[in-house]
């Protein structure tokens, strides 16, 4: 067998020790490979200078590292190779991050705002779940898209937060002409629903987390509370956010439904004016507003028409002047906080409506 005793390695470049069956021989019965201080190896790398733009963020997701670029998403895997221990794979080409800090990890997923104007829950690989449909129209219409001194985009100051104790994630964004964040859109990932939009009397630039806070109110039993930093230079305050609606001022989110593009005729533009919609509201004062886009949803016509909805299904008649080969419709609640249900949308183009 193997002779008992100590075997000393004096050379840091040695990685394998072979034990012989007896002293003075060179048998190959047992070979031990080991690592020790002073060893060096090549970690390997992959150049991500591609047409996908800049690297905006990187965050762990289970055993993966997810790299978010402007127009693609990479997964980084560990390998068994000693010369290239990591593998970089572009799993979602053409899809990227809308702003550098609009991604947050929670409950085994990443929740992020994407460059295709959608909000997703992401589980790695191609496991992508769109969750933003109920609020994406308002979210992207309201966020400040301006560029300051050609050096940065205002939306790049937006950030995402994990509200652990209420199992939610929040996306803080600057809206209107604000250049820092005063509005948060909050998603409950357990119930799969968007909560009220939170608006604040001060603007924020970032957040942290207070573990095991003390002195909270009797109605708030929290283990982790978010800390928000005031953007006002004269204040420079830090706020502990306690989730109390009486002091935090929640605001209802407008709901909307947007159709895909409706192709009327590929040979002729048609002028359409009349169409009918099956709908109902959750209250007698609920109203449904319709607007039209002829450029794929980039812009919407200023002329809108609202119909007061009954609490039961009814058919409602709208008139819009549409002169295009294709168009899409957007239906919104005219009053924030009201709900509506949308059914069939009917239209009947005729040759009399052809545009010469």
XYZ file of C-alpha atoms in Angstrom:
356
model
C 0.000 0.000 0.000
C 0.931 3.681 0.315
C 3.653 4.476 2.829
C 2.312 6.559 5.709
C 3.948 9.899 6.394
C 4.087 13.568 5.356
C 4.639 14.710 1.788
C 5.992 18.229 1.378
C 5.512 20.382 -1.703
C 7.996 23.204 -1.970
C 7.223 24.491 -5.474
C 4.170 26.747 -5.868
C 3.866 25.701 -9.504
C 3.161 22.069 -8.553
C -0.478 21.033 -8.933
C -0.243 17.204 -8.818
C 1.391 14.830 -6.307
C 1.860 11.176 -7.312
C 2.232 8.573 -4.558
C 4.155 5.360 -5.250
C 3.472 1.924 -3.791
C 6.907 1.792 -2.100
C 9.792 4.205 -1.421
C 12.169 4.761 -4.305
C 9.781 3.672 -7.021
C 7.781 5.742 -9.500
C 4.440 4.006 -9.455
C 1.224 5.710 -10.479
C -1.218 4.090 -8.125
C -2.557 7.280 -6.542
C -2.492 10.816 -7.941
C -3.672 13.835 -5.909
C -4.495 17.166 -7.515
C -4.604 20.177 -5.232
C -4.708 23.969 -5.123
C -2.752 26.222 -2.814
C -1.805 29.822 -2.207
C 0.362 31.238 -4.934
C -1.237 29.323 -7.798
C -2.387 31.360 -10.785
C -4.702 30.571 -13.680
C -6.497 32.342 -16.503
C -10.026 33.392 -15.488
C -11.161 33.945 -19.073
C -13.373 36.731 -20.373
C -15.731 37.627 -23.167
C -15.744 40.953 -24.921
C -19.287 42.349 -24.743
C -18.537 45.263 -27.036
C -21.377 44.478 -29.421
C -24.170 46.286 -31.221
C -26.233 45.877 -28.033
C -24.972 49.132 -26.532
C -23.521 49.713 -23.085
C -23.602 47.411 -20.068
C -26.143 48.993 -17.703
C -26.402 46.543 -14.798
C -25.334 43.136 -13.514
C -27.110 41.188 -10.767
C -27.103 37.650 -9.394
C -30.102 35.425 -10.011
C -29.677 32.100 -8.245
C -26.503 30.545 -9.671
C -26.508 32.946 -12.619
C -25.124 36.397 -13.164
C -27.481 38.399 -15.378
C -25.905 41.218 -17.399
C -28.361 43.828 -18.646
C -27.268 45.837 -21.679
C -29.143 48.514 -23.562
C -30.405 46.081 -26.202
C -29.675 42.549 -24.969
C -29.513 40.379 -21.857
C -26.679 37.926 -21.102
C -26.559 35.019 -18.657
C -23.179 34.106 -17.172
C -22.728 30.440 -16.135
C -19.948 28.734 -14.220
C -18.169 25.971 -16.153
C -15.755 23.166 -15.270
C -13.000 24.606 -17.450
C -9.831 25.789 -15.708
C -8.982 28.203 -18.537
C -12.512 29.591 -19.100
C -14.511 29.083 -15.897
C -17.374 31.328 -17.034
C -19.597 31.138 -20.094
C -21.378 34.223 -21.458
C -24.583 33.558 -23.384
C -26.857 36.129 -25.016
C -30.258 34.690 -24.094
C -32.506 37.645 -24.997
C -31.228 39.603 -27.997
C -32.836 42.967 -28.785
C -34.309 43.257 -25.268
C -32.525 45.510 -22.791
C -32.901 47.703 -19.727
C -34.839 50.969 -20.020
C -32.703 52.716 -17.380
C -29.661 51.480 -15.390
C -31.340 51.110 -11.978
C -34.810 49.941 -12.996
C -34.186 46.316 -11.974
C -34.581 44.661 -8.567
C -34.294 41.076 -7.277
C -37.117 39.545 -5.216
C -38.508 36.061 -4.574
C -36.303 34.270 -7.092
C -36.976 36.704 -9.955
C -35.657 39.945 -11.343
C -38.292 42.621 -11.928
C -37.216 45.166 -14.531
C -38.398 47.833 -16.952
C -37.407 46.960 -20.526
C -36.557 49.005 -23.599
C -39.617 47.606 -25.446
C -41.873 49.590 -23.076
C -42.931 46.622 -20.994
C -42.234 45.539 -17.401
C -41.147 41.939 -16.806
C -40.568 39.296 -14.172
C -37.437 37.424 -15.251
C -36.403 33.970 -14.020
C -33.254 33.455 -16.091
C -32.703 32.003 -19.562
C -35.700 32.825 -21.728
C -38.122 32.715 -18.776
C -39.687 36.131 -19.291
C -43.139 37.044 -17.922
C -44.740 40.382 -18.924
C -46.445 41.981 -15.916
C -46.785 45.626 -16.946
C -49.884 45.596 -19.157
C -52.228 47.239 -16.584
C -49.963 50.272 -16.083
C -47.436 50.437 -18.918
C -49.284 53.060 -20.961
C -49.442 55.508 -18.071
C -45.936 54.582 -16.881
C -44.206 55.324 -20.189
C -46.421 58.294 -21.056
C -45.660 60.028 -17.738
C -41.953 59.302 -17.187
C -39.678 62.247 -17.941
C -37.880 61.411 -21.207
C -35.856 64.619 -21.442
C -32.082 64.799 -21.816
C -30.148 67.257 -19.642
C -27.308 69.141 -21.354
C -26.977 66.216 -23.822
C -25.085 64.379 -21.065
C -27.693 62.119 -19.431
C -31.345 61.163 -19.613
C -33.578 62.157 -16.719
C -35.117 58.689 -16.652
C -31.675 57.272 -15.783
C -32.275 58.611 -12.261
C -35.174 56.176 -11.785
C -34.621 53.202 -9.478
C -36.331 50.001 -8.292
C -36.938 48.986 -4.664
C -37.845 45.718 -2.904
C -40.464 46.233 -0.193
C -39.811 42.965 1.640
C -42.434 43.170 4.363
C -45.332 43.781 1.995
C -43.966 41.400 -0.707
C -43.875 44.133 -3.329
C -41.412 45.823 -5.662
C -41.592 49.508 -6.521
C -40.344 51.516 -9.488
C -39.531 55.127 -8.527
C -39.578 57.448 -11.539
C -39.479 61.171 -12.341
C -42.689 62.236 -14.066
C -43.707 65.346 -15.963
C -40.927 67.931 -15.697
C -39.459 66.558 -12.458
C -35.787 65.648 -12.752
C -35.739 63.331 -9.717
C -38.147 60.649 -8.531
C -41.409 61.576 -6.825
C -43.709 58.752 -8.010
C -43.608 55.003 -7.375
C -45.504 52.279 -9.233
C -45.841 49.302 -6.871
C -46.330 45.646 -7.854
C -47.398 42.879 -5.462
C -45.570 39.786 -6.757
C -47.497 37.378 -4.498
C -50.956 38.452 -5.667
C -49.741 39.401 -9.170
C -51.351 42.835 -9.159
C -50.399 46.487 -9.276
C -51.240 48.579 -6.226
C -52.037 52.271 -6.086
C -49.485 54.680 -7.461
C -47.587 56.354 -4.625
C -46.750 60.044 -4.904
C -44.541 61.925 -2.455
C -44.178 65.576 -1.428
C -40.392 65.329 -1.844
C -38.180 63.904 -4.573
C -35.780 60.998 -4.054
C -32.476 59.975 -5.579
C -31.869 56.554 -4.021
C -32.755 54.063 -1.344
C -31.374 51.759 1.313
C -32.803 49.303 3.819
C -33.252 49.492 7.593
C -33.014 46.004 9.105
C -34.993 45.393 12.286
C -36.367 48.923 12.739
C -37.606 49.935 16.169
C -40.227 52.435 17.205
C -42.571 51.778 14.307
C -46.284 52.270 14.721
C -48.539 49.564 16.127
C -50.028 48.907 12.673
C -46.638 48.346 11.047
C -44.678 45.309 12.246
C -41.718 45.434 9.904
C -38.442 43.570 9.664
C -37.094 45.662 6.793
C -38.139 49.206 6.005
C -36.874 51.183 3.007
C -34.896 54.364 3.570
C -35.247 57.041 0.888
C -32.814 59.878 0.272
C -34.183 63.384 -0.345
C -33.023 65.009 -3.572
C -33.348 68.572 -2.267
C -29.907 70.018 -1.609
C -31.172 72.328 1.134
C -32.796 69.418 2.999
C -30.470 66.484 2.399
C -32.733 64.350 4.578
C -33.221 60.599 4.842
C -36.741 59.246 5.282
C -37.924 55.972 6.802
C -40.873 54.781 4.715
C -43.476 53.119 6.973
C -46.144 52.202 4.352
C -48.870 54.237 6.088
C -51.359 55.387 3.463
C -52.583 58.208 5.715
C -49.241 59.944 5.453
C -47.799 58.542 2.227
C -50.554 59.759 -0.085
C -51.362 56.918 -2.505
C -52.883 57.903 -5.866
C -54.984 55.648 -8.088
C -53.467 54.423 -11.361
C -55.357 55.019 -14.592
C -56.134 51.732 -16.309
C -56.109 51.303 -20.076
C -56.361 48.636 -22.758
C -54.552 49.030 -26.063
C -55.351 46.979 -29.153
C -52.814 45.736 -31.645
C -52.660 47.326 -35.069
C -55.808 46.787 -37.139
C -55.022 46.526 -40.855
C -57.935 47.835 -42.866
C -56.682 47.414 -46.431
C -53.162 47.091 -47.815
C -54.098 48.682 -51.158
C -56.125 51.689 -50.069
C -56.274 53.988 -47.106
C -59.734 54.014 -45.575
C -61.522 56.760 -43.744
C -63.344 55.257 -40.772
C -65.590 57.144 -38.418
C -67.893 54.736 -36.633
C -67.213 51.718 -34.452
C -68.963 49.976 -31.574
C -67.604 48.646 -28.288
C -69.074 46.200 -25.770
C -68.158 47.382 -22.258
C -69.302 47.763 -18.666
C -68.070 49.687 -15.597
C -67.788 48.951 -11.900
C -69.837 52.001 -10.920
C -72.483 54.220 -12.428
C -69.983 57.078 -12.809
C -67.300 54.999 -14.568
C -66.412 56.358 -18.008
C -64.492 54.957 -20.978
C -62.354 57.200 -23.170
C -61.142 56.185 -26.631
C -58.166 57.565 -28.556
C -56.490 56.524 -31.825
C -52.900 56.030 -32.986
C -51.857 55.594 -36.617
C -48.105 55.216 -35.953
C -47.900 52.059 -33.853
C -48.665 53.720 -30.531
C -45.925 56.378 -30.634
C -48.460 59.207 -30.620
C -52.194 59.399 -29.929
C -54.761 61.802 -31.335
C -55.773 64.735 -29.194
C -59.470 64.139 -29.935
C -60.910 61.720 -27.411
C -64.471 60.708 -26.725
C -65.737 59.483 -23.341
C -68.790 57.320 -22.720
C -70.420 56.883 -19.309
C -70.627 53.149 -18.614
C -73.429 51.208 -16.998
C -72.698 48.470 -14.471
C -74.012 45.893 -16.966
C -72.797 45.060 -20.487
C -73.890 47.503 -23.179
C -72.818 48.495 -26.684
C -71.334 51.999 -27.068
C -70.912 53.964 -30.286
C -67.752 56.025 -30.943
C -66.888 58.337 -33.845
C -63.264 58.927 -34.868
C -61.813 60.285 -38.105
C -59.217 57.711 -39.173
C -57.489 57.869 -42.564
C -54.750 55.229 -42.709
C -53.961 51.713 -43.865
C -53.726 50.599 -40.223
C -54.481 51.980 -36.770
C -54.802 50.963 -33.124
C -57.175 52.024 -30.353
C -56.617 52.793 -26.687
C -59.427 52.645 -24.137
C -58.853 54.321 -20.759
C -60.870 55.078 -17.662
C -61.685 58.761 -17.665
C -61.550 58.911 -13.854
C -58.608 57.437 -11.932
C -59.610 54.625 -9.627
C -62.567 53.412 -11.708
C -62.553 50.041 -13.420
C -64.013 48.823 -16.694
C -64.414 45.617 -18.695
C -63.970 45.610 -22.455
C -65.544 43.150 -24.883
C -65.883 43.059 -28.652
C -64.850 46.028 -30.826
C -66.688 46.131 -34.165
C -66.089 48.232 -37.277
C -67.230 47.922 -40.889
C -65.081 49.653 -43.509
C -66.692 50.191 -46.901
C -65.532 51.300 -50.342
C -67.275 54.600 -49.726
C -64.623 55.282 -47.120
C -61.664 54.937 -49.490
C -59.235 57.827 -49.477
C -58.482 58.833 -53.092
